[in-house]
Amino acid sequence: MVALVTPMHADGSVDWNALERLINWHIESGTDGIVSVGTTGESATLGFNEHDELIGRTVEIVDNRVPVIAGTGGNATDEAIRLTRQAKRVGADACLLVTPYYNKPTQEGLYRHFHTIAMAVDIPQVLYNVPSRTGVDMLPETVARLAEIDNVVALKEAKGSLDRIHELIKTLGEDVAIFSGDDGTAMETMLVGGKGNISVTANVAPQKMHEMCQAAVAGERERAEALDAELAKLNSALFLEPNPVAVKWALAELGYMEPGIRLPMTPLAEHFHDTVRDALADFGLSPAGA
């Protein structure tokens, strides 16, 4: 599944035409699901109305061809409930809820936060743990408590630790599906029992990422490793600066959208341009007009 960027014009306004082009390209390329307005989609800088409209338009464009997972997390529980209710209303298939950022809640606070949202909105919910960005790490035992709730169906784990993946799979069994949220360790996550990857790299390499995930989930290690090796340089280059800076620059370089991004994020630093271009070229992707 792609953690889809939110295409923007140079002034930071949402580029609705580019959004439609990107979604159709992803579906044609084999992407298995669209994650709309997750953190890669700059959810933290979008207003409520923009957030709602992006999810609604994404659902309309996708038109039931693949599942749409709406990013509806927040660092205030009431805010996350409001976003999740609206996502359900416009037809999202599930919601992705990041751990509250900056607040640094305790494990009990995390449990109550997600429990409250799950009880308030009857829609499948995917929890999202990304401690490097939020400042809080949701532990496997907390996920296990939440797994007892019927509509908590999955976890996107982006700690980037295979030890954590092993611990989660051992602790949770089949109670909750584990998805990687870290492209660099996604292949191994799936080979040991993870169910897929919510990917940043898929924004520029959807077909190859789909093929790698397909092989890894099927346990075809040799094929998965070969495909993952082709993606490795992109996986690294797209995180030279905090996501989604590099991936939005790459998509603009390839001609898929304008280079718009919202403050406090800034465009990719010029001294990284050649590194990202080289990674794109090695993968066989050329700048627009080249």
Coordinates of C-alpha atoms in Angstrom, one line a residue:
M1 CA 0.0 0.0 0.0
V2 CA 1.2 3.5 -0.8
A3 CA 1.5 6.1 1.9
L4 CA 0.4 8.7 -0.7
V5 CA 1.8 12.2 -0.8
T6 CA -0.6 15.1 -1.0
P7 CA 0.3 16.9 -4.3
M8 CA 0.4 20.6 -3.9
H9 CA 1.0 23.7 -6.1
A10 CA 4.0 25.9 -5.4
D11 CA 1.8 28.1 -3.1
G12 CA 1.0 25.0 -1.0
S13 CA -2.6 24.6 -2.1
V14 CA -3.8 21.1 -2.9
D15 CA -3.4 20.1 -6.6
W16 CA -6.6 18.1 -7.2
N17 CA -5.8 17.2 -10.8
A18 CA -2.4 15.7 -9.8
L19 CA -4.1 13.7 -7.0
E20 CA -6.3 12.0 -9.6
R21 CA -3.4 11.3 -11.9
L22 CA -1.4 9.8 -9.0
I23 CA -4.2 7.6 -7.8
N24 CA -5.0 6.2 -11.2
W25 CA -1.3 5.6 -11.9
H26 CA -1.0 3.7 -8.6
I27 CA -3.9 1.5 -9.4
E28 CA -2.7 0.8 -12.9
S29 CA 0.7 -0.1 -11.5
G30 CA -0.6 -2.7 -9.0
T31 CA -0.7 -0.8 -5.8
D32 CA -3.0 -2.8 -3.5
G33 CA -4.3 0.0 -1.4
I34 CA -4.2 3.8 -1.0
V35 CA -3.4 5.4 2.4
S36 CA -4.8 8.9 2.1
V37 CA -3.7 11.8 4.3
G38 CA -1.4 9.8 6.5
T39 CA 1.7 11.5 7.9
T40 CA 3.4 11.2 4.5
G41 CA 0.4 13.1 3.2
E42 CA 1.3 16.0 5.5
S43 CA -1.8 15.5 7.6
A44 CA -0.3 17.7 10.4
T45 CA -0.4 20.8 8.2
L46 CA -3.9 20.2 6.6
G47 CA -7.0 21.9 8.0
F48 CA -10.0 19.8 9.0
N49 CA -11.9 20.8 5.8
E50 CA -8.9 19.9 3.5
H51 CA -8.4 16.6 5.4
D52 CA -12.1 15.7 4.9
E53 CA -12.1 16.7 1.2
L54 CA -8.9 14.8 0.4
I55 CA -10.3 11.6 1.8
G56 CA -13.6 12.1 0.1
R57 CA -12.1 12.8 -3.3
T58 CA -9.7 9.9 -2.9
V59 CA -12.6 7.6 -2.2
E60 CA -14.4 8.9 -5.3
I61 CA -11.4 8.6 -7.6
V62 CA -10.5 5.1 -6.4
D63 CA -14.2 4.1 -6.9
N64 CA -13.9 0.7 -5.1
R65 CA -10.9 -0.5 -7.2
V66 CA -8.7 -0.9 -4.1
P67 CA -9.2 -0.2 -0.4
V68 CA -8.8 3.4 0.9
I69 CA -7.3 3.7 4.3
A70 CA -7.7 7.2 5.7
G71 CA -5.2 8.8 8.0
T72 CA -7.2 10.1 11.0
G73 CA -4.7 10.2 13.8
G74 CA -4.1 13.2 16.0
N75 CA -2.5 14.1 19.3
A76 CA -5.9 14.9 20.8
T77 CA -8.3 12.0 21.2
D78 CA -11.4 14.1 20.4
E79 CA -9.8 15.4 17.2
A80 CA -9.0 11.8 16.1
I81 CA -12.6 10.8 16.7
R82 CA -13.9 13.6 14.6
L83 CA -11.6 12.8 11.7
T84 CA -12.3 9.1 11.9
R85 CA -16.1 9.7 12.0
Q86 CA -15.8 11.9 8.9
A87 CA -13.7 9.3 7.1
K88 CA -16.3 6.6 7.7
R89 CA -19.0 9.0 6.5
V90 CA -17.3 9.6 3.1
G91 CA -16.7 5.9 2.5
A92 CA -13.1 5.0 3.7
D93 CA -12.6 1.3 4.1
A94 CA -10.4 1.7 7.2
C95 CA -8.5 4.3 9.2
L96 CA -4.9 4.7 10.1
L97 CA -4.3 6.2 13.6
V98 CA -0.8 7.4 14.5
T99 CA 0.2 7.4 18.2
P100 CA -0.3 10.9 19.7
Y101 CA 2.7 13.0 19.0
Y102 CA 4.5 15.4 21.4
N103 CA 2.2 14.5 24.3
K104 CA 4.3 11.4 25.2
P105 CA 1.4 9.5 26.8
T106 CA 2.1 6.5 29.0
Q107 CA 1.2 3.0 27.8
E108 CA -2.1 3.3 29.7
G109 CA -2.7 6.7 28.0
L110 CA -2.1 5.1 24.6
Y111 CA -4.4 2.2 25.4
R112 CA -7.2 4.6 26.5
H113 CA -6.7 6.8 23.5
F114 CA -7.1 4.0 20.9
H115 CA -9.8 2.2 22.9
T116 CA -11.9 5.4 23.1
I117 CA -11.6 6.0 19.3
A118 CA -12.4 2.3 18.5
M119 CA -15.5 2.5 20.8
A120 CA -16.6 5.8 19.2
V121 CA -16.4 4.8 15.5
D122 CA -17.3 1.4 14.1
I123 CA -14.7 1.2 11.3
P124 CA -11.7 -1.1 10.9
Q125 CA -8.7 0.7 12.6
V126 CA -5.0 0.3 11.9
L127 CA -2.8 1.5 14.7
Y128 CA 0.5 3.3 13.7
N129 CA 3.7 3.2 15.8
V130 CA 6.5 5.5 14.6
P131 CA 8.5 6.6 17.7
S132 CA 11.2 8.4 15.7
R133 CA 8.6 11.0 14.7
T134 CA 6.1 11.0 17.6
G135 CA 8.4 10.7 20.7
V136 CA 6.4 7.7 22.1
D137 CA 6.8 4.0 21.5
M138 CA 3.7 1.8 21.8
L139 CA 4.9 -1.5 23.2
P140 CA 3.8 -4.9 22.1
E141 CA 1.9 -5.6 25.4
T142 CA -0.2 -2.4 24.8
V143 CA -1.0 -3.5 21.2
A144 CA -2.0 -6.9 22.6
R145 CA -4.5 -5.3 24.9
L146 CA -5.9 -3.3 22.0
A147 CA -6.1 -6.4 19.8
E148 CA -9.0 -7.6 22.0
I149 CA -11.1 -4.8 20.4
D150 CA -13.0 -6.2 17.4
N151 CA -12.4 -3.2 15.0
V152 CA -8.6 -2.9 15.8
V153 CA -7.4 -5.0 12.9
A154 CA -3.8 -4.1 12.2
L155 CA -0.7 -2.3 13.3
K156 CA 1.7 -0.3 11.1
E157 CA 5.0 -0.7 12.8
A158 CA 7.7 1.8 11.8
K159 CA 10.2 1.5 14.6
G160 CA 12.6 0.0 12.0
S161 CA 13.6 -2.9 14.3
L162 CA 13.3 -6.5 13.3
D163 CA 13.6 -7.5 16.9
R164 CA 10.4 -5.5 17.5
I165 CA 8.7 -7.3 14.6
H166 CA 9.6 -10.7 15.9
E167 CA 8.3 -9.7 19.3
L168 CA 5.0 -8.4 17.9
I169 CA 4.4 -11.5 15.8
K170 CA 5.2 -13.8 18.8
T171 CA 2.9 -11.7 21.1
L172 CA 0.0 -11.1 18.7
G173 CA -0.1 -14.2 16.6
E174 CA -3.0 -13.8 14.1
D175 CA -4.9 -11.4 16.4
V176 CA -3.7 -8.3 14.5
A177 CA -2.1 -8.0 11.1
I178 CA 1.4 -6.5 11.2
F179 CA 2.3 -4.1 8.4
S180 CA 5.7 -2.6 7.9
G181 CA 6.0 1.2 8.0
D182 CA 9.7 1.1 7.2
D183 CA 10.8 0.4 3.6
G184 CA 14.3 -0.6 4.6
T185 CA 13.0 -3.5 6.8
A186 CA 9.7 -4.2 5.0
M187 CA 10.9 -7.3 3.1
E188 CA 12.2 -9.1 6.3
T189 CA 9.0 -8.1 8.1
M190 CA 6.9 -9.8 5.5
L191 CA 9.1 -12.9 5.3
V192 CA 8.7 -13.5 9.0
G193 CA 4.9 -13.1 9.0
G194 CA 4.0 -9.5 8.3
K195 CA 1.1 -9.0 6.0
G196 CA 2.4 -6.1 3.8
N197 CA 4.0 -2.7 3.6
I198 CA 2.6 0.8 3.9
S199 CA 5.3 2.3 1.7
V200 CA 6.9 5.7 1.0
T201 CA 9.0 4.4 -1.8
A202 CA 5.9 3.1 -3.5
N203 CA 5.2 6.7 -4.4
V204 CA 7.8 6.6 -7.1
A205 CA 8.1 2.8 -7.7
P206 CA 4.6 1.3 -7.3
Q207 CA 4.9 -1.7 -9.5
K208 CA 8.2 -2.9 -8.2
M209 CA 7.1 -2.4 -4.6
H210 CA 4.0 -4.3 -5.3
E211 CA 6.0 -7.2 -6.8
M212 CA 8.4 -7.3 -3.9
C213 CA 5.6 -7.3 -1.3
Q214 CA 3.8 -10.1 -3.2
A215 CA 6.9 -12.2 -3.2
A216 CA 7.8 -11.6 0.4
V217 CA 4.3 -12.3 1.7
A218 CA 4.3 -15.5 -0.3
G219 CA 7.6 -16.5 1.3
E220 CA 9.6 -16.4 -1.9
R221 CA 12.8 -15.2 -0.3
E222 CA 15.1 -15.3 -3.3
R223 CA 12.7 -13.4 -5.5
A224 CA 11.9 -10.9 -2.8
E225 CA 15.6 -10.3 -2.1
A226 CA 16.3 -9.6 -5.8
L227 CA 13.4 -7.1 -6.0
D228 CA 14.3 -5.5 -2.7
A229 CA 17.9 -5.0 -3.9
E230 CA 16.5 -3.0 -6.8
L231 CA 14.6 -0.8 -4.4
A232 CA 17.4 -0.4 -1.8
K233 CA 19.0 2.8 -3.2
L234 CA 15.6 4.5 -3.5
N235 CA 14.7 3.5 0.0
S236 CA 17.8 5.2 1.3
A237 CA 17.7 8.3 -0.9
L238 CA 14.1 9.1 -0.1
F239 CA 14.9 9.6 3.6
L240 CA 17.9 11.9 3.3
E241 CA 15.7 14.6 4.8
P242 CA 12.5 14.1 6.9
N243 CA 9.7 12.4 4.9
P244 CA 8.0 13.5 2.7
V245 CA 10.6 16.1 1.6
A246 CA 12.6 13.9 -0.7
V247 CA 9.8 11.8 -2.2
K248 CA 7.8 15.0 -3.1
W249 CA 10.9 16.4 -4.8
A250 CA 11.4 13.1 -6.6
L251 CA 7.8 13.1 -7.9
A252 CA 8.2 16.7 -9.1
E253 CA 11.5 15.8 -10.8
L254 CA 9.7 13.0 -12.6
G255 CA 6.9 15.3 -13.7
Y256 CA 4.1 13.8 -11.7
M257 CA 3.3 16.9 -9.8
E258 CA 4.5 20.4 -8.8
P259 CA 7.1 20.7 -6.0
G260 CA 4.7 22.2 -3.5
I261 CA 5.2 21.4 0.2
R262 CA 4.0 23.2 3.3
L263 CA 5.9 24.9 6.0
P264 CA 7.5 24.0 8.3
M265 CA 8.7 21.4 5.8
T266 CA 10.9 22.9 3.1
P267 CA 12.0 21.7 -0.3
L268 CA 14.8 19.2 -0.6
A269 CA 18.2 20.8 0.1
E270 CA 20.1 21.4 -3.2
H271 CA 23.1 19.3 -2.1
F272 CA 20.9 16.2 -2.0
H273 CA 19.5 16.7 -5.5
D274 CA 22.2 14.7 -7.3
T275 CA 21.9 11.8 -4.8
V276 CA 18.2 11.5 -5.3
R277 CA 18.6 11.9 -9.1
D278 CA 21.2 9.1 -9.1
A279 CA 18.9 6.8 -7.2
L280 CA 16.1 7.5 -9.6
A281 CA 18.4 7.0 -12.6
D282 CA 19.7 3.7 -11.2
F283 CA 16.2 2.5 -10.9
G284 CA 15.5 3.5 -14.5
L285 CA 13.4 6.6 -13.8
S286 CA 14.2 9.8 -15.7
P287 CA 13.4 13.4 -15.0
A288 CA 10.4 14.9 -16.9
G289 CA 11.5 15.9 -20.4
A290 CA 14.8 13.9 -20.3

